[in-house]
Amino acid sequence: MNSNQAIIDVESQFTSGVYGKREVAIVRGEGAIVWDGDGNELIDCSSGYGVANVGHCHPHVVRAIVEQSTVLLAAAEFVYNDTRAQFEEKLVSILPDGLDKVYLCNSGAEANEAAIKFARLSSGKTDFIATVKGFHGRTMGSLSATWNKDYKKDFEPLIPGFSHVPYNNLEKMENAITENTAAIIVEAVQGEGGVKPSADGYLAGLRQLCDDKGVLLIVDEVQTGFGRTGKWFAVEHYGVTPDLLCMGKSLGGGVPMGAVGIGSAIQNLGPGKHGSTFGGNPLICAAALANIEAFQAEGLIEQAAERGDYLMSKLRQIEHPMIREVRGLGLMVGIDLKMRVGPVLRALQANGVIGMPAGKTVLRLLPPAVITEEQIDFVVDAIEKAILTSST
Ligand SMILES: Cc1ncc(COP(=O)(O)O)c(C=O)c1O
């Protein structure tokens, strides 16, 4: 099974159908490059939904997985484990000050799910305020916090007690808080909602509001974490520490992992209150530990910031009437178009670059931090050509 079509034919027969798939099969990856089943090379500006921040198959991560796999694959959280202990210590060392404990799980939605439960448990209150265009995942709790009605309408009733107010609007948030509000949940940069960074003072304003009103602050850093925005976590740009910080995607260096960073305001996390069979699995912890080590050894946080600036400045040099705005933070970049993004994405892929949509008109780029300037030049050129062909 070694051609795109052969792989597509078999998967199409057996896959559930819940994913809208592109007509390509990816079979290998290294750094910012992936190869399809026909041997074509593509620059991956999706990082596989924002997972491969450290690059595909980073050798340090691969080595750690291979080594751990010969020692111990399964050890659930009812016992302690050396690899997990090292990883937890390392993760806390990079989290914003004040987040001193971690809960480990398997995905971003699960991290948000856990944060929602922890906030109810800790506060004794039931309600949550999320934001218009916010995205937090597809499980019932995280979907309740998600805004897009199309993702929700077939699955109602969802969890009661969730409301949504416009992003970057402190006044509306303040007005929405009631005596039942357990927590506010927001992204530091809205991803799915169109790559919208939070306005200056917004997160700090939310922190102040939460402190004043006795409400918990959950920041969903599933997409923005691990160097994506040029800091370990996007909240660092704004000098804010949430009570619960949710992680996923690139946390595991390519393997499935979620986590919640937990602050001292969170109470009552006693045995039996929450859990997951695979949470804290040693193989995944080995990969995630190596992921952080690779970032530190290679200065990839600083590099993400530099390459993000380079990418955005190059994109802003493209002069085309169909480009409304180029915006973003670090290597989380959105090109807001005056046209639908679907045809542009298809043309881009034909030009050798994988991009992502964020809503109907935004082309989202989430390249790995290891992308080179030459590769960025190629990407920008391919985007310019894709917009030209799709708009004529
Ligand atoms: C901000 C944010 N939160 C949560 C999720 C859900 O993560 P997962 O798909 O790992 O459940 C995503 C996924 O795109 C996301 O971007």
Tab-separated table of C-alpha atoms and ligand atoms in Angstrom:
chain	number	residue	atom	x	y	z
A	1	MET	CA	0.000	0.000	0.000
A	2	ASN	CA	2.352	2.703	-1.160
A	3	SER	CA	0.504	5.162	-3.333
A	4	ASN	CA	-1.827	7.959	-2.308
A	5	GLN	CA	-4.737	6.364	-4.111
A	6	ALA	CA	-4.225	2.891	-2.617
A	7	ILE	CA	-4.152	4.340	0.904
A	8	ILE	CA	-7.137	6.597	0.249
A	9	ASP	CA	-9.144	3.674	-1.146
A	10	VAL	CA	-8.601	1.491	1.921
A	11	GLU	CA	-9.152	4.245	4.496
A	12	SER	CA	-12.257	5.490	2.744
A	13	GLN	CA	-13.729	2.031	3.126
A	14	PHE	CA	-13.211	1.827	6.889
A	15	THR	CA	-13.026	5.330	8.371
A	16	SER	CA	-16.029	6.595	10.360
A	17	GLY	CA	-16.842	9.499	8.064
A	18	VAL	CA	-16.719	12.269	10.685
A	19	TYR	CA	-13.659	13.907	9.131
A	20	GLY	CA	-13.685	15.942	5.937
A	21	LYS	CA	-10.521	14.536	4.380
A	22	ARG	CA	-8.214	15.905	1.693
A	23	GLU	CA	-7.220	13.717	-1.237
A	24	VAL	CA	-3.708	13.050	0.039
A	25	ALA	CA	-2.062	10.412	2.242
A	26	ILE	CA	0.862	11.460	4.441
A	27	VAL	CA	3.298	8.636	5.104
A	28	ARG	CA	6.502	10.183	6.480
A	29	GLY	CA	7.707	13.375	8.157
A	30	GLU	CA	10.957	15.071	9.131
A	31	GLY	CA	11.210	18.589	10.546
A	32	ALA	CA	8.799	20.838	8.642
A	33	ILE	CA	8.520	18.426	5.687
A	34	VAL	CA	6.072	15.588	5.110
A	35	TRP	CA	5.897	13.154	2.180
A	36	ASP	CA	2.784	11.772	0.556
A	37	GLY	CA	2.231	8.208	-0.651
A	38	ASP	CA	3.490	9.102	-4.127
A	39	GLY	CA	6.775	10.496	-2.762
A	40	ASN	CA	5.837	14.190	-3.141
A	41	GLU	CA	7.369	16.578	-0.606
A	42	LEU	CA	5.142	19.119	1.166
A	43	ILE	CA	5.919	21.822	3.727
A	44	ASP	CA	3.589	21.173	6.637
A	45	CYS	CA	2.122	24.464	7.813
A	46	SER	CA	-0.561	22.597	9.738
A	47	SER	CA	1.865	20.661	11.962
A	48	GLY	CA	-0.906	18.019	11.924
A	49	TYR	CA	-3.489	20.325	13.630
A	50	GLY	CA	-0.765	22.153	15.570
A	51	VAL	CA	0.876	19.037	17.037
A	52	ALA	CA	4.383	18.933	15.557
A	53	ASN	CA	5.690	22.232	16.998
A	54	VAL	CA	9.076	20.590	17.568
A	55	GLY	CA	9.027	19.271	13.981
A	56	HIS	CA	8.076	15.855	12.696
A	57	CYS	CA	9.991	12.895	14.137
A	58	HIS	CA	12.387	15.023	16.172
A	59	PRO	CA	15.348	12.664	16.813
A	60	HIS	CA	15.454	13.372	20.573
A	61	VAL	CA	11.729	12.584	20.920
A	62	VAL	CA	12.037	9.457	18.747
A	63	ARG	CA	15.002	8.207	20.793
A	64	ALA	CA	13.119	8.736	24.059
A	65	ILE	CA	10.116	6.793	22.736
A	66	VAL	CA	12.304	3.923	21.566
A	67	GLU	CA	14.201	3.767	24.877
A	68	GLN	CA	11.081	3.961	27.058
A	69	SER	CA	9.350	1.310	24.947
A	70	THR	CA	11.998	-1.237	25.943
A	71	VAL	CA	11.609	-0.467	29.671
A	72	LEU	CA	7.950	0.068	30.543
A	73	LEU	CA	4.914	0.817	28.389
A	74	ALA	CA	2.050	0.725	30.895
A	75	ALA	CA	1.883	2.153	34.401
A	76	ALA	CA	-1.406	3.756	35.426
A	77	GLU	CA	-1.632	6.612	37.912
A	78	PHE	CA	-2.475	4.381	40.903
A	79	VAL	CA	1.299	3.813	41.104
A	80	TYR	CA	4.192	6.275	40.897
A	81	ASN	CA	6.600	6.140	37.948
A	82	ASP	CA	10.114	7.511	37.389
A	83	THR	CA	9.531	8.865	33.863
A	84	ARG	CA	6.251	10.497	34.876
A	85	ALA	CA	7.911	12.053	37.924
A	86	GLN	CA	10.659	13.584	35.772
A	87	PHE	CA	8.148	14.835	33.229
A	88	GLU	CA	5.844	16.414	35.830
A	89	GLU	CA	8.778	18.210	37.420
A	90	LYS	CA	9.927	19.470	34.016
A	91	LEU	CA	6.439	20.559	32.956
A	92	VAL	CA	5.889	22.541	36.152
A	93	SER	CA	9.306	24.203	35.646
A	94	ILE	CA	8.115	25.746	32.351
A	95	LEU	CA	4.552	26.607	33.444
A	96	PRO	CA	3.823	30.193	34.529
A	97	ASP	CA	4.696	30.772	38.209
A	98	GLY	CA	1.821	29.786	40.447
A	99	LEU	CA	0.833	26.658	38.510
A	100	ASP	CA	2.537	24.063	40.688
A	101	LYS	CA	0.557	20.913	40.027
A	102	VAL	CA	-0.499	19.030	36.897
A	103	TYR	CA	-3.223	16.617	35.840
A	104	LEU	CA	-2.284	14.416	32.869
A	105	CYS	CA	-4.717	13.120	30.250
A	106	ASN	CA	-4.841	12.308	26.536
A	107	SER	CA	-6.129	15.232	24.466
A	108	GLY	CA	-7.027	18.904	24.464
A	109	ALA	CA	-10.742	18.284	24.887
A	110	GLU	CA	-9.999	16.034	27.847
A	111	ALA	CA	-7.852	18.734	29.408
A	112	ASN	CA	-10.730	21.223	29.111
A	113	GLU	CA	-13.152	18.606	30.391
A	114	ALA	CA	-10.973	18.114	33.450
A	115	ALA	CA	-10.652	21.870	33.995
A	116	ILE	CA	-14.442	22.255	33.852
A	117	LYS	CA	-14.865	19.507	36.469
A	118	PHE	CA	-12.096	20.924	38.671
A	119	ALA	CA	-13.677	24.381	38.552
A	120	ARG	CA	-17.069	23.030	39.622
A	121	LEU	CA	-15.478	20.879	42.306
A	122	SER	CA	-13.353	23.695	43.659
A	123	SER	CA	-15.932	26.489	43.567
A	124	GLY	CA	-19.097	24.554	44.344
A	125	LYS	CA	-20.682	26.607	41.536
A	126	THR	CA	-22.118	25.382	38.257
A	127	ASP	CA	-21.817	27.968	35.507
A	128	PHE	CA	-19.202	28.940	32.920
A	129	ILE	CA	-18.753	31.909	30.626
A	130	ALA	CA	-16.984	31.246	27.330
A	131	THR	CA	-16.549	33.463	24.289
A	132	VAL	CA	-18.154	33.962	20.902
A	133	LYS	CA	-16.060	32.074	18.290
A	134	GLY	CA	-14.222	30.205	21.077
A	135	PHE	CA	-13.247	26.580	20.386
A	136	HIS	CA	-12.505	24.104	23.158
A	137	GLY	CA	-13.079	20.632	21.678
A	138	ARG	CA	-15.777	18.129	20.794
A	139	THR	CA	-16.553	16.173	23.974
A	140	MET	CA	-19.801	17.135	25.716
A	141	GLY	CA	-18.252	19.506	28.283
A	142	SER	CA	-15.715	21.096	25.961
A	143	LEU	CA	-18.379	21.299	23.234
A	144	SER	CA	-20.639	23.169	25.659
A	145	ALA	CA	-17.842	25.742	26.011
A	146	THR	CA	-17.337	25.838	22.227
A	147	TRP	CA	-19.315	28.497	20.386
A	148	ASN	CA	-19.955	27.234	16.814
A	149	LYS	CA	-23.606	26.153	16.618
A	150	ASP	CA	-22.885	23.820	13.668
A	151	TYR	CA	-20.699	21.652	15.901
A	152	LYS	CA	-23.340	21.552	18.648
A	153	LYS	CA	-26.823	21.446	17.154
A	154	ASP	CA	-27.020	17.666	16.586
A	155	PHE	CA	-25.909	16.827	20.102
A	156	GLU	CA	-28.126	18.888	22.352
A	157	PRO	CA	-28.932	18.990	25.175
A	158	LEU	CA	-25.350	19.802	26.135
A	159	ILE	CA	-24.127	20.616	29.654
A	160	PRO	CA	-26.299	23.332	31.211
A	161	GLY	CA	-24.807	26.535	32.604
A	162	PHE	CA	-22.651	27.701	29.663
A	163	SER	CA	-23.034	31.165	28.153
A	164	HIS	CA	-20.988	33.015	25.517
A	165	VAL	CA	-19.996	36.674	25.326
A	166	PRO	CA	-17.981	38.516	22.631
A	167	TYR	CA	-14.201	37.973	22.810
A	168	ASN	CA	-12.049	40.919	23.854
A	169	ASN	CA	-15.003	42.613	25.562
A	170	LEU	CA	-14.446	43.010	29.312
A	171	GLU	CA	-17.673	44.866	29.957
A	172	LYS	CA	-19.850	42.121	28.475
A	173	MET	CA	-17.888	39.549	30.471
A	174	GLU	CA	-18.400	41.465	33.695
A	175	ASN	CA	-22.122	41.799	33.043
A	176	ALA	CA	-22.439	38.055	32.400
A	177	ILE	CA	-20.954	37.003	35.758
A	178	THR	CA	-23.539	35.819	38.293
A	179	GLU	CA	-23.360	34.280	41.760
A	180	ASN	CA	-23.400	30.853	40.041
A	181	THR	CA	-20.349	31.498	37.847
A	182	ALA	CA	-17.639	28.937	38.567
A	183	ALA	CA	-15.194	30.029	35.867
A	184	ILE	CA	-14.466	31.947	32.708
A	185	ILE	CA	-12.886	29.884	29.919
A	186	VAL	CA	-11.019	31.583	27.053
A	187	GLU	CA	-8.250	31.009	24.525
A	188	ALA	CA	-5.285	33.396	24.694
A	189	VAL	CA	-5.441	33.609	20.894
A	190	GLN	CA	-8.637	32.341	19.282
A	191	GLY	CA	-7.523	29.659	16.809
A	192	GLU	CA	-10.492	28.039	15.113
A	193	GLY	CA	-12.342	31.356	15.549
A	194	GLY	CA	-10.077	33.058	12.971
A	195	VAL	CA	-6.589	33.417	14.577
A	196	LYS	CA	-7.516	36.373	16.775
A	197	PRO	CA	-4.991	37.387	19.438
A	198	SER	CA	-6.495	38.747	22.638
A	199	ALA	CA	-6.416	42.534	22.828
A	200	ASP	CA	-3.873	44.264	25.074
A	201	GLY	CA	-5.181	44.240	28.614
A	202	TYR	CA	-7.961	41.702	27.945
A	203	LEU	CA	-6.461	38.721	29.773
A	204	ALA	CA	-5.138	40.936	32.578
A	205	GLY	CA	-8.626	42.477	32.806
A	206	LEU	CA	-10.176	39.011	33.023
A	207	ARG	CA	-7.711	38.070	35.769
A	208	GLN	CA	-8.671	41.180	37.730
A	209	LEU	CA	-12.370	40.538	37.180
A	210	CYS	CA	-12.030	36.942	38.358
A	211	ASP	CA	-10.111	38.033	41.463
A	212	ASP	CA	-12.658	40.734	42.274
A	213	LYS	CA	-15.688	38.476	41.792
A	214	GLY	CA	-14.318	35.205	43.195
A	215	VAL	CA	-14.468	33.452	39.811
A	216	LEU	CA	-11.850	31.033	38.443
A	217	LEU	CA	-9.939	31.726	35.218
A	218	ILE	CA	-9.360	28.847	32.780
A	219	VAL	CA	-7.102	29.588	29.811
A	220	ASP	CA	-7.201	27.042	26.997
A	221	GLU	CA	-3.630	26.869	25.657
A	222	VAL	CA	-4.220	23.646	23.750
A	223	GLN	CA	-3.264	25.350	20.485
A	224	THR	CA	-1.211	28.291	21.771
A	225	GLY	CA	1.084	26.313	24.099
A	226	PHE	CA	4.595	24.971	23.596
A	227	GLY	CA	6.223	27.734	21.633
A	228	ARG	CA	3.433	28.208	19.128
A	229	THR	CA	3.235	31.953	19.861
A	230	GLY	CA	6.933	32.518	20.621
A	231	LYS	CA	6.657	31.860	24.388
A	232	TRP	CA	6.138	28.586	26.203
A	233	PHE	CA	2.564	29.746	26.830
A	234	ALA	CA	0.699	32.651	25.247
A	235	VAL	CA	-0.422	34.005	28.660
A	236	GLU	CA	3.234	34.993	29.195
A	237	HIS	CA	2.828	37.704	26.528
A	238	TYR	CA	0.248	39.296	28.794
A	239	GLY	CA	1.804	38.593	32.229
A	240	VAL	CA	-1.234	36.625	33.380
A	241	THR	CA	-1.437	33.360	35.329
A	242	PRO	CA	-4.766	31.526	35.109
A	243	ASP	CA	-6.061	29.165	37.809
A	244	LEU	CA	-6.232	26.329	35.290
A	245	LEU	CA	-4.134	26.188	32.107
A	246	CYS	CA	-5.163	23.543	29.577
A	247	MET	CA	-2.635	21.894	27.268
A	248	GLY	CA	-2.700	19.353	24.434
A	249	LYS	CA	-1.609	19.129	20.812
A	250	SER	CA	2.194	19.696	20.786
A	251	LEU	CA	2.661	18.823	24.477
A	252	GLY	CA	3.627	15.238	23.581
A	253	GLY	CA	6.035	16.096	20.741
A	254	GLY	CA	3.714	14.280	18.298
A	255	VAL	CA	2.041	11.661	20.489
A	256	PRO	CA	-1.417	12.097	22.101
A	257	MET	CA	-1.360	13.902	25.415
A	258	GLY	CA	-3.337	16.505	27.333
A	259	ALA	CA	-2.626	18.192	30.652
A	260	VAL	CA	-3.954	20.812	33.025
A	261	GLY	CA	-1.680	23.139	35.003
A	262	ILE	CA	-3.314	23.767	38.372
A	263	GLY	CA	-2.993	26.831	40.629
A	264	SER	CA	-3.376	27.088	44.393
A	265	ALA	CA	-6.970	28.409	44.183
A	266	ILE	CA	-8.123	24.967	43.025
A	267	GLN	CA	-9.305	22.919	45.977
A	268	ASN	CA	-10.789	19.494	46.721
A	269	LEU	CA	-8.904	17.421	44.117
A	270	GLY	CA	-9.098	14.273	46.234
A	271	PRO	CA	-8.726	10.635	45.131
A	272	GLY	CA	-11.521	9.383	42.899
A	273	LYS	CA	-12.706	12.807	41.769
A	274	HIS	CA	-11.362	12.380	38.236
A	275	GLY	CA	-9.036	10.098	36.276
A	276	SER	CA	-8.073	8.366	33.052
A	277	THR	CA	-6.587	4.930	32.328
A	278	PHE	CA	-3.918	6.280	29.974
A	279	GLY	CA	-3.277	9.573	31.804
A	280	GLY	CA	0.402	9.806	32.757
A	281	ASN	CA	1.371	6.808	30.594
A	282	PRO	CA	5.180	6.405	30.755
A	283	LEU	CA	5.702	6.137	26.985
A	284	ILE	CA	3.826	9.399	26.439
A	285	CYS	CA	5.584	11.075	29.374
A	286	ALA	CA	8.975	10.063	27.913
A	287	ALA	CA	8.045	11.682	24.597
A	288	ALA	CA	6.703	14.824	26.279
A	289	LEU	CA	9.798	15.169	28.471
A	290	ALA	CA	12.045	14.837	25.411
A	291	ASN	CA	9.879	17.386	23.592
A	292	ILE	CA	10.519	20.025	26.276
A	293	GLU	CA	14.234	19.115	26.398
A	294	ALA	CA	14.520	19.531	22.622
A	295	PHE	CA	12.847	22.957	22.784
A	296	GLN	CA	15.265	24.032	25.508
A	297	ALA	CA	18.420	22.572	23.924
A	298	GLU	CA	17.722	24.128	20.518
A	299	GLY	CA	16.310	27.484	21.624
A	300	LEU	CA	13.081	26.734	19.763
A	301	ILE	CA	10.903	29.136	21.769
A	302	GLU	CA	13.026	32.109	20.659
A	303	GLN	CA	13.206	30.646	17.166
A	304	ALA	CA	9.388	30.389	16.959
A	305	ALA	CA	9.168	34.096	17.852
A	306	GLU	CA	11.778	35.066	15.233
A	307	ARG	CA	10.396	32.854	12.469
A	308	GLY	CA	6.862	34.050	13.260
A	309	ASP	CA	7.949	37.695	12.820
A	310	TYR	CA	9.729	36.769	9.593
A	311	LEU	CA	6.694	34.886	8.246
A	312	MET	CA	4.254	37.676	9.094
A	313	SER	CA	6.475	40.421	7.662
A	314	LYS	CA	6.864	38.463	4.410
A	315	LEU	CA	3.125	37.813	4.180
A	316	ARG	CA	2.398	41.510	4.729
A	317	GLN	CA	4.519	42.280	1.671
A	318	ILE	CA	2.084	40.408	-0.574
A	319	GLU	CA	-0.071	42.992	-2.259
A	320	HIS	CA	-3.386	41.512	-3.284
A	321	PRO	CA	-6.883	42.998	-3.027
A	322	MET	CA	-8.236	39.662	-1.690
A	323	ILE	CA	-6.102	39.925	1.487
A	324	ARG	CA	-8.011	41.746	4.225
A	325	GLU	CA	-5.481	41.301	7.019
A	326	VAL	CA	-2.476	39.264	8.164
A	327	ARG	CA	-2.540	38.741	11.931
A	328	GLY	CA	-1.230	36.389	14.582
A	329	LEU	CA	1.262	35.812	17.340
A	330	GLY	CA	4.568	33.989	16.796
A	331	LEU	CA	4.050	31.028	14.490
A	332	MET	CA	0.266	31.135	14.810
A	333	VAL	CA	-0.677	33.140	11.760
A	334	GLY	CA	-3.951	33.928	9.998
A	335	ILE	CA	-4.447	35.451	6.570
A	336	ASP	CA	-7.963	36.889	6.509
A	337	LEU	CA	-9.215	36.749	2.929
A	338	LYS	CA	-12.077	38.437	1.141
A	339	MET	CA	-12.967	35.062	-0.354
A	340	ARG	CA	-13.571	31.485	0.781
A	341	VAL	CA	-10.419	29.739	1.921
A	342	GLY	CA	-11.219	26.245	0.543
A	343	PRO	CA	-9.988	26.822	-3.040
A	344	VAL	CA	-6.887	28.628	-1.745
A	345	LEU	CA	-6.012	25.670	0.479
A	346	ARG	CA	-6.373	23.284	-2.453
A	347	ALA	CA	-4.213	25.460	-4.717
A	348	LEU	CA	-1.673	25.840	-1.920
A	349	GLN	CA	-1.403	22.091	-1.504
A	350	ALA	CA	-0.893	21.704	-5.257
A	351	ASN	CA	1.979	24.197	-4.799
A	352	GLY	CA	3.601	21.997	-2.117
A	353	VAL	CA	2.305	23.495	1.157
A	354	ILE	CA	-0.254	22.177	3.638
A	355	GLY	CA	-2.269	24.928	5.323
A	356	MET	CA	-5.394	24.940	7.471
A	357	PRO	CA	-8.634	26.901	7.538
A	358	ALA	CA	-9.844	28.923	10.543
A	359	GLY	CA	-13.482	29.566	9.758
A	360	LYS	CA	-14.630	30.214	6.194
A	361	THR	CA	-12.225	32.932	5.076
A	362	VAL	CA	-9.061	32.652	7.151
A	363	LEU	CA	-6.013	30.710	5.986
A	364	ARG	CA	-4.313	29.488	9.173
A	365	LEU	CA	-0.606	28.659	9.286
A	366	LEU	CA	0.823	26.652	12.187
A	367	PRO	CA	4.282	25.612	10.952
A	368	PRO	CA	6.767	23.820	13.212
A	369	ALA	CA	9.269	25.982	15.105
A	370	VAL	CA	12.055	24.258	13.132
A	371	ILE	CA	10.867	25.687	9.799
A	372	THR	CA	13.759	27.456	8.053
A	373	GLU	CA	13.689	30.937	6.512
A	374	GLU	CA	14.152	29.353	3.065
A	375	GLN	CA	11.102	27.165	3.687
A	376	ILE	CA	9.133	30.229	4.819
A	377	ASP	CA	10.109	32.017	1.580
A	378	PHE	CA	8.799	29.021	-0.365
A	379	VAL	CA	5.551	29.022	1.667
A	380	VAL	CA	4.934	32.747	1.118
A	381	ASP	CA	5.562	32.384	-2.603
A	382	ALA	CA	3.173	29.405	-2.751
A	383	ILE	CA	0.499	31.369	-0.864
A	384	GLU	CA	0.787	34.326	-3.225
A	385	LYS	CA	0.406	32.003	-6.230
A	386	ALA	CA	-2.525	30.154	-4.593
A	387	ILE	CA	-4.401	33.388	-3.924
A	388	LEU	CA	-3.740	34.530	-7.494
A	389	THR	CA	-5.033	31.298	-9.081
A	390	SER	CA	-8.044	31.093	-6.760
A	391	SER	CA	-9.163	34.667	-7.305
A	392	THR	CA	-9.002	34.747	-11.112
B	1	LIG	C1	-8.044	25.833	21.584
B	1	LIG	C2	-8.384	24.379	21.472
B	1	LIG	N1	-8.889	23.740	22.528
B	1	LIG	C3	-9.199	22.436	22.484
B	1	LIG	C4	-9.034	21.695	21.340
B	1	LIG	C5	-9.410	20.248	21.304
B	1	LIG	O1	-8.272	19.450	21.337
B	1	LIG	P1	-8.368	17.906	20.891
B	1	LIG	O2	-8.705	17.890	19.449
B	1	LIG	O3	-7.006	17.358	21.220
B	1	LIG	O4	-9.420	17.290	21.730
B	1	LIG	C6	-8.507	22.320	20.197
B	1	LIG	C7	-8.341	21.567	18.941
B	1	LIG	O5	-8.239	22.086	17.867
B	1	LIG	C8	-8.182	23.692	20.268
B	1	LIG	O6	-7.679	24.351	19.210
